[in-house]
């Protein structure tokens, strides 16, 4: 088979995996809409903004400090699968779990230590600052990339889709109880924390179940060896891929905090509601990158990292961006009604920003599959460098834009950054695949 011909069914498997995960995401989206309606109407713009800021602060700390290993599990696990080396794969999974759990512990400690200082600048009331300390345990909701990577390696996207329902279901039940009992912000924080802990426990349980099923006793007692020696360059790969993921997600995580810092919790609440419609695009984009990565890694491992990968990547990006156009049209036509449905008349100012943020998300749609291609081609550092350059250029522009244009400045910054990142990543992916 020539290098120009990718393995048959690659595109079908990429979008098949996307479809299975999005099935769970679709259900999760409907459930999240229900708990959002409860939260916004119960708490109002200010307290809902405080809830958003506390949760965003914790996830931002987690994104910066944690050390996810899913990309290494897929990259090196694909090699172990190809040679049917169960002991090497078992050692890799154990190594990834240790690294990730230690990173999660560090993130919890940093989050708890910095919460009082950050909370004062973000306008949190004293009670919220106190509650932010135990809420740092919500970091665990994101410390689950090792089992997620293994399930992707097994093409068990059905289980990943099922897992997507866990946190929204817990939040919905918790939000309902908190609203009926009149527990206010404290009750909603407790519900969000419980959801994160359940999300953590559920995915590790699913991953362990599948690992025991496929690896048996080798998972717990693999032959003596060293995962670092088994997989040359794994630490360098982990460092580069984690820096890339951190920088890719940094703007989305930091933006609500900057809005809260500059304009207060109420503006942060409005910004969060405006972002809600972007989930229709943002989640598929992230999932598309995750589902494309194992297939692109297999293509590269099979000697199809040149024209075949280019053709597959081009089709993935074209389909992904094209699928966003109906979403943009719907949001543009019905933004006022969507905001009213989601959050009520108190959040009406979020409508205009919602349209702009959806356009920004659509422009960013090319980024995840291009980053996946660069990582599969052994160049996560290229993707990291692109995201770092764009972040360093556009994130510092957010405060002055907010000062000049208010909340509209966040939309201007988001569009410019998304367009620049996608174009740069596309050029780099094309160049690297042409060198293969």
Coordinates of C-alpha atoms in Angstrom, one line a residue:
X1 CA 0.0 0.0 0.0
X2 CA 1.4 3.4 -1.0
X3 CA 2.0 6.1 1.5
X4 CA -0.5 8.3 -0.3
X5 CA -3.3 5.9 0.5
X6 CA -4.5 6.0 4.1
X7 CA -5.9 2.9 5.7
X8 CA -9.4 2.3 4.6
X9 CA -12.1 3.4 7.0
X10 CA -9.9 5.9 8.9
X11 CA -12.3 8.8 8.3
X12 CA -15.3 6.6 9.2
X13 CA -13.7 5.5 12.4
X14 CA -12.8 9.1 13.4
X15 CA -16.3 10.4 12.9
X16 CA -17.8 7.1 14.2
X17 CA -15.9 7.7 17.5
X18 CA -17.0 11.3 17.5
X19 CA -20.6 10.2 17.0
X20 CA -20.5 7.8 19.9
X21 CA -19.0 10.3 22.3
X22 CA -21.3 13.1 21.1
X23 CA -24.3 10.8 21.8
X24 CA -23.4 11.1 25.5
X25 CA -22.5 14.8 25.1
X26 CA -25.9 15.5 23.5
X27 CA -27.7 13.9 26.5
X28 CA -25.3 15.7 28.8
X29 CA -26.0 19.0 27.0
X30 CA -29.7 18.7 27.6
X31 CA -29.2 17.8 31.2
X32 CA -26.7 20.7 31.7
X33 CA -29.3 23.1 30.2
X34 CA -31.8 22.0 32.8
X35 CA -29.4 22.5 35.8
X36 CA -28.2 25.8 34.2
X37 CA -31.8 27.1 34.2
X38 CA -32.2 26.1 37.9
X39 CA -28.8 27.7 38.8
X40 CA -29.3 31.0 37.0
X41 CA -32.8 31.6 38.1
X42 CA -32.1 30.6 41.7
X43 CA -28.8 32.5 42.2
X44 CA -29.1 35.5 39.9
X45 CA -26.3 37.1 37.8
X46 CA -24.0 37.9 40.8
X47 CA -24.1 34.7 42.8
X48 CA -24.1 32.6 39.6
X49 CA -21.0 34.6 38.5
X50 CA -19.3 33.7 41.8
X51 CA -20.2 30.0 41.2
X52 CA -18.7 30.2 37.7
X53 CA -15.6 32.0 39.0
X54 CA -14.8 29.5 41.7
X55 CA -15.3 26.5 39.4
X56 CA -13.3 28.2 36.6
X57 CA -10.5 29.1 39.1
X58 CA -10.2 25.4 40.2
X59 CA -10.3 24.1 36.6
X60 CA -7.7 26.6 35.5
X61 CA -5.3 25.6 38.3
X62 CA -5.9 22.0 37.4
X63 CA -5.2 22.7 33.8
X64 CA -1.9 24.4 34.6
X65 CA -0.6 22.1 37.4
X66 CA -2.0 18.7 36.5
X67 CA -0.1 16.2 34.3
X68 CA -2.5 14.3 32.1
X69 CA -1.0 11.3 30.3
X70 CA -3.6 10.3 27.7
X71 CA -1.6 11.3 24.7
X72 CA 1.4 9.2 25.8
X73 CA -0.9 6.3 26.6
X74 CA -2.3 6.4 23.1
X75 CA 1.0 7.1 21.3
X76 CA 3.1 4.5 23.0
X77 CA 0.2 2.2 23.7
X78 CA -0.5 1.9 20.0
X79 CA 3.0 0.6 19.5
X80 CA 2.6 -1.9 22.3
X81 CA -0.7 -3.0 20.8
X82 CA 0.8 -3.5 17.4
X83 CA 3.4 -5.9 18.8
X84 CA 0.8 -7.5 21.2
X85 CA 3.1 -6.6 24.2
X86 CA 0.7 -6.7 27.1
X87 CA 3.4 -6.3 29.7
X88 CA 4.7 -3.1 28.1
X89 CA 1.2 -1.8 27.9
X90 CA 0.5 -2.6 31.5
X91 CA 3.7 -0.9 32.7
X92 CA 2.7 2.1 30.5
X93 CA -0.7 2.4 32.1
X94 CA 0.7 2.1 35.7
X95 CA 3.3 4.7 34.9
X96 CA 0.6 7.1 33.4
X97 CA -1.6 6.6 36.4
X98 CA 1.1 7.4 38.9
X99 CA 2.2 10.5 37.0
X100 CA -1.3 11.8 36.6
X101 CA -2.5 11.2 40.2
X102 CA 0.6 12.9 41.6
X103 CA 0.0 15.9 39.3
X104 CA -3.7 15.9 40.5
X105 CA -2.6 16.0 44.2
X106 CA -0.2 18.9 43.5
X107 CA -3.1 20.8 41.7
X108 CA -5.4 20.3 44.8
X109 CA -2.8 21.7 47.1
X110 CA -2.0 24.7 44.9
X111 CA -5.7 25.4 44.3
X112 CA -6.4 25.4 48.1
X113 CA -3.4 27.5 48.9
X114 CA -4.1 30.3 46.4
X115 CA -7.9 30.5 46.7
X116 CA -8.0 33.1 49.5
X117 CA -5.7 35.5 47.6
X118 CA -7.4 35.0 44.2
X119 CA -10.9 35.2 45.7
X120 CA -10.4 38.7 47.1
X121 CA -9.5 40.0 43.7
X122 CA -12.4 38.3 42.0
X123 CA -15.1 39.7 44.3
X124 CA -16.0 36.5 46.1
X125 CA -17.8 37.0 49.5
X126 CA -16.1 35.7 52.6
X127 CA -18.2 32.6 52.7
X128 CA -17.3 31.7 49.1
X129 CA -13.6 32.1 49.8
X130 CA -13.9 29.7 52.7
X131 CA -15.9 27.2 50.6
X132 CA -13.3 27.5 47.8
X133 CA -10.8 25.6 50.0
X134 CA -12.6 22.2 50.1
X135 CA -13.9 22.9 46.5
X136 CA -10.3 22.5 45.4
X137 CA -11.0 18.7 45.5
X138 CA -13.1 19.3 42.3
X139 CA -9.7 19.2 40.6
X140 CA -10.2 15.4 40.6
X141 CA -13.0 15.8 38.0
X142 CA -10.2 16.4 35.4
X143 CA -7.7 13.9 36.7
X144 CA -8.9 11.0 34.6
X145 CA -6.9 11.1 31.3
X146 CA -5.1 7.8 31.8
X147 CA -8.3 5.7 31.7
X148 CA -9.8 7.9 29.0
X149 CA -6.7 7.4 26.8
X150 CA -6.9 3.6 27.3
X151 CA -10.5 3.5 26.4
X152 CA -9.7 5.5 23.2
X153 CA -7.0 3.0 22.4
X154 CA -9.6 0.3 22.7
X155 CA -12.1 2.3 20.6
X156 CA -14.5 2.2 23.5
X157 CA -16.0 5.6 22.7
X158 CA -19.4 4.2 23.7
X159 CA -18.1 4.0 27.3
X160 CA -16.7 7.5 27.1
X161 CA -20.1 8.7 25.8
X162 CA -21.8 7.1 28.7
X163 CA -19.4 8.6 31.2
X164 CA -20.2 12.1 29.8
X165 CA -23.6 11.8 31.5
X166 CA -22.3 11.2 35.0
X167 CA -21.4 14.8 36.1
X168 CA -24.5 16.5 34.5
X169 CA -26.8 14.0 36.1
X170 CA -25.3 14.6 39.6
X171 CA -25.3 18.4 39.0
X172 CA -29.0 18.3 38.0
X173 CA -30.1 16.4 41.1
X174 CA -27.9 18.5 43.3
X175 CA -29.1 21.8 41.8
X176 CA -32.7 20.7 42.3
X177 CA -32.2 19.8 45.9
X178 CA -30.2 23.0 46.6
X179 CA -32.9 25.2 45.0
X180 CA -35.8 23.5 46.8
X181 CA -34.0 23.6 50.1
X182 CA -32.9 27.2 49.7
X183 CA -29.3 26.4 50.3
X184 CA -28.1 29.2 48.0
X185 CA -24.5 29.4 46.6
X186 CA -23.2 26.9 49.2
X187 CA -25.6 24.2 48.1
X188 CA -24.7 24.6 44.4
X189 CA -21.0 24.5 45.2
X190 CA -21.6 21.2 47.1
X191 CA -23.5 19.8 44.1
X192 CA -20.8 20.8 41.6
X193 CA -18.1 19.3 43.9
X194 CA -20.0 16.0 44.2
X195 CA -20.4 15.9 40.4
X196 CA -16.6 16.3 39.9
X197 CA -15.8 13.5 42.4
X198 CA -18.3 11.1 40.7
X199 CA -16.8 12.0 37.3
X200 CA -13.4 11.0 38.6
X201 CA -14.5 7.8 40.2
X202 CA -16.7 6.6 37.3
X203 CA -14.0 6.9 34.5
X204 CA -11.3 5.3 36.6
X205 CA -13.7 2.4 37.3
X206 CA -14.5 2.0 33.6
X207 CA -10.9 2.1 32.7
X208 CA -9.9 -0.4 35.4
X209 CA -12.7 -2.7 34.3
X210 CA -11.6 -2.7 30.7
X211 CA -7.9 -3.0 31.6
X212 CA -8.6 -6.1 33.8
X213 CA -10.7 -7.6 31.0
X214 CA -8.0 -7.2 28.3
X215 CA -4.8 -7.4 30.2
X216 CA -5.8 -9.7 33.1
X217 CA -3.2 -10.4 35.8
X218 CA -0.6 -8.7 33.6
X219 CA -2.1 -5.3 34.6
X220 CA -1.2 -5.8 38.3
X221 CA 1.9 -8.0 37.9
X222 CA 3.6 -7.2 34.6
X223 CA 7.0 -8.5 33.8
X224 CA 9.8 -6.6 35.4
X225 CA 10.7 -3.6 33.4
X226 CA 10.7 0.2 33.2
X227 CA 8.0 2.2 31.3
X228 CA 10.6 5.0 30.6
X229 CA 13.0 2.5 29.1
X230 CA 10.2 0.7 27.2
X231 CA 9.1 4.0 25.6
X232 CA 12.1 6.2 24.6
X233 CA 11.4 9.9 24.8
X234 CA 8.2 9.5 26.8
X235 CA 9.1 12.2 29.4
X236 CA 10.0 14.7 26.6
X237 CA 6.7 13.7 24.8
X238 CA 4.7 14.2 28.0
X239 CA 6.2 17.6 28.7
X240 CA 5.5 18.9 25.2
X241 CA 2.0 17.4 24.9
X242 CA 1.0 18.6 28.3
X243 CA 2.3 22.1 27.6
X244 CA 0.4 22.0 24.4
X245 CA -2.9 21.0 26.0
X246 CA -2.4 23.6 28.7
X247 CA -1.8 26.4 26.3
X248 CA -4.6 25.3 24.0
X249 CA -7.2 25.4 26.8
X250 CA -5.6 28.3 28.7
X251 CA -7.5 31.1 26.9
X252 CA -10.9 29.6 27.4
X253 CA -10.2 29.0 31.1
X254 CA -8.5 32.3 31.9
X255 CA -11.0 34.5 30.0
X256 CA -13.8 34.2 32.6
X257 CA -11.3 35.0 35.4
X258 CA -10.0 38.1 33.6
X259 CA -13.6 39.2 33.0
X260 CA -14.4 38.7 36.7
X261 CA -11.2 40.5 37.8
X262 CA -11.8 43.5 35.5
X263 CA -15.6 43.8 35.5
X264 CA -16.8 41.8 38.6
X265 CA -18.8 38.6 39.3
X266 CA -22.0 39.8 37.5
X267 CA -20.1 40.3 34.2
X268 CA -18.5 36.9 34.7
X269 CA -22.0 35.4 35.0
X270 CA -23.1 37.1 31.8
X271 CA -20.0 35.9 30.0
X272 CA -20.6 32.3 31.2
X273 CA -24.2 32.4 29.9
X274 CA -22.9 33.8 26.5
X275 CA -20.4 30.9 26.4
X276 CA -23.1 28.3 26.9
X277 CA -24.1 28.2 23.2
X278 CA -20.4 27.7 22.2
X279 CA -20.5 24.3 23.9
X280 CA -22.4 23.2 20.8
X281 CA -19.2 23.7 18.9
X282 CA -16.5 23.6 21.6
X283 CA -17.2 20.1 22.8
X284 CA -17.4 18.5 19.4
X285 CA -14.1 20.2 18.5
X286 CA -12.3 18.9 21.5
X287 CA -13.8 15.4 21.1
X288 CA -12.9 15.4 17.4
X289 CA -9.3 16.1 18.3
X290 CA -9.4 13.2 20.8
X291 CA -11.0 10.7 18.5
X292 CA -8.8 11.7 15.5
X293 CA -5.6 11.3 17.4
X294 CA -5.6 7.5 17.8
X295 CA -6.4 7.0 14.1
X296 CA -3.8 9.5 13.0
X297 CA -1.3 7.9 15.3
X298 CA -2.0 4.5 13.7
X299 CA -1.7 6.0 10.2
X300 CA 1.8 7.4 11.1
X301 CA 2.8 4.1 12.8
X302 CA 1.7 2.3 9.6
X303 CA 3.8 4.5 7.3
X304 CA 0.9 6.8 6.1
X305 CA 2.1 10.1 7.6
X306 CA 2.5 12.0 4.3
X307 CA -0.1 12.7 1.6
X308 CA -2.6 10.1 3.1
X309 CA -2.6 11.9 6.5
X310 CA -2.9 15.3 4.7
X311 CA -5.9 14.2 2.8
X312 CA -7.6 12.7 5.9
X313 CA -6.8 15.8 7.9
X314 CA -8.2 18.1 5.2
X315 CA -11.4 16.2 5.1
X316 CA -11.8 16.2 8.9
X317 CA -11.3 20.0 9.1
X318 CA -13.6 20.7 6.2
X319 CA -16.4 18.6 7.6
X320 CA -16.0 20.0 11.1
X321 CA -16.0 23.7 10.0
X322 CA -18.9 23.1 7.6
X323 CA -20.9 21.5 10.4
X324 CA -20.6 24.8 12.4
X325 CA -22.4 27.0 9.9
X326 CA -26.0 25.9 10.9
X327 CA -25.2 26.5 14.6
X328 CA -23.9 30.0 13.8
X329 CA -27.1 30.8 11.9
X330 CA -29.4 29.5 14.6
X331 CA -27.6 31.4 17.3
X332 CA -27.5 34.6 15.3
X333 CA -31.2 34.5 14.6
X334 CA -32.4 33.4 18.0
X335 CA -29.7 34.7 20.5
X336 CA -32.2 36.8 22.5
X337 CA -34.6 33.9 22.9
X338 CA -31.8 31.4 23.7
X339 CA -30.5 33.7 26.5
X340 CA -34.0 34.1 27.8
X341 CA -34.6 30.4 27.7
X342 CA -31.3 29.5 29.4
X343 CA -31.0 32.2 32.0
X344 CA -34.0 34.5 32.0
X345 CA -34.3 38.3 31.4
X346 CA -31.7 39.2 34.0
X347 CA -29.0 37.9 31.6
X348 CA -30.4 39.6 28.5
X349 CA -27.1 41.5 28.0
X350 CA -25.3 38.3 27.1
X351 CA -27.1 37.8 23.7
X352 CA -24.8 39.9 21.5
X353 CA -21.7 38.4 23.0
X354 CA -23.1 34.9 22.5
X355 CA -23.2 35.3 18.7
X356 CA -19.6 36.5 18.6
X357 CA -18.3 33.7 20.8
X358 CA -20.0 31.1 18.7
X359 CA -18.2 32.5 15.6
X360 CA -14.9 32.4 17.5
X361 CA -15.5 28.8 18.4
X362 CA -16.3 27.9 14.8
X363 CA -13.0 29.5 13.7
X364 CA -11.1 27.4 16.3
X365 CA -12.6 24.2 14.9
X366 CA -9.5 23.4 12.8
X367 CA -7.2 23.5 15.8
X368 CA -7.8 20.2 17.6
X369 CA -7.4 17.9 14.6
X370 CA -4.3 19.8 13.5
X371 CA -2.8 19.5 17.0
X372 CA -3.7 15.8 17.0
X373 CA -1.9 15.4 13.6
X374 CA 1.2 17.2 14.8
X375 CA 1.3 15.1 18.0
X376 CA 0.8 11.9 16.0
X377 CA 3.7 13.0 13.7
X378 CA 5.9 13.2 16.8
X379 CA 5.9 17.0 16.9
X380 CA 3.7 18.0 19.9
X381 CA 6.3 20.8 20.5
X382 CA 5.2 22.5 17.2
X383 CA 1.6 22.6 18.4
X384 CA 2.7 23.8 21.8
X385 CA 4.8 26.5 20.2
X386 CA 1.9 27.7 18.0
X387 CA -0.5 27.9 21.0
X388 CA 2.1 29.6 23.1
X389 CA 2.8 32.2 20.5
X390 CA -0.9 32.9 20.0
X391 CA -1.6 33.0 23.7
X392 CA 1.3 35.4 24.4
X393 CA 0.1 37.6 21.6
X394 CA -3.6 37.7 22.4
X395 CA -4.2 37.0 26.1
X396 CA -2.5 40.3 27.2
X397 CA -4.9 42.1 24.8
X398 CA -8.0 41.0 26.8
X399 CA -7.7 43.5 29.8
X400 CA -7.4 46.6 27.6
X401 CA -10.2 45.4 25.3
X402 CA -12.4 44.9 28.3
X403 CA -11.5 48.3 29.5
X404 CA -12.3 49.9 26.1
X405 CA -15.4 47.9 25.0
X406 CA -16.7 46.2 28.2
X407 CA -17.9 42.6 27.6
X408 CA -17.8 43.1 23.9
X409 CA -14.0 43.2 24.2
X410 CA -14.0 39.5 25.2
X411 CA -15.7 38.7 21.9
X412 CA -13.2 40.7 19.8
X413 CA -10.3 39.0 21.5
X414 CA -11.8 35.5 21.1
X415 CA -12.4 35.9 17.4
X416 CA -8.8 37.2 16.7
X417 CA -7.2 34.5 18.8
X418 CA -9.2 31.6 17.3
X419 CA -8.5 32.7 13.7
X420 CA -4.8 33.1 14.3
X421 CA -4.4 29.8 16.2
X422 CA -6.3 27.8 13.5
X423 CA -4.4 29.2 10.6
X424 CA -1.0 28.7 12.3
X425 CA -1.7 25.1 13.3
X426 CA -3.0 24.3 9.8
X427 CA 0.1 25.6 8.2
X428 CA 2.4 23.7 10.6
X429 CA 0.4 20.4 10.2
X430 CA 0.6 20.7 6.4
X431 CA 4.3 21.4 6.5
X432 CA 5.1 18.6 8.9
X433 CA 3.1 16.0 7.0
X434 CA 4.8 17.1 3.8
X435 CA 8.2 16.2 5.4
X436 CA 7.1 12.7 6.3

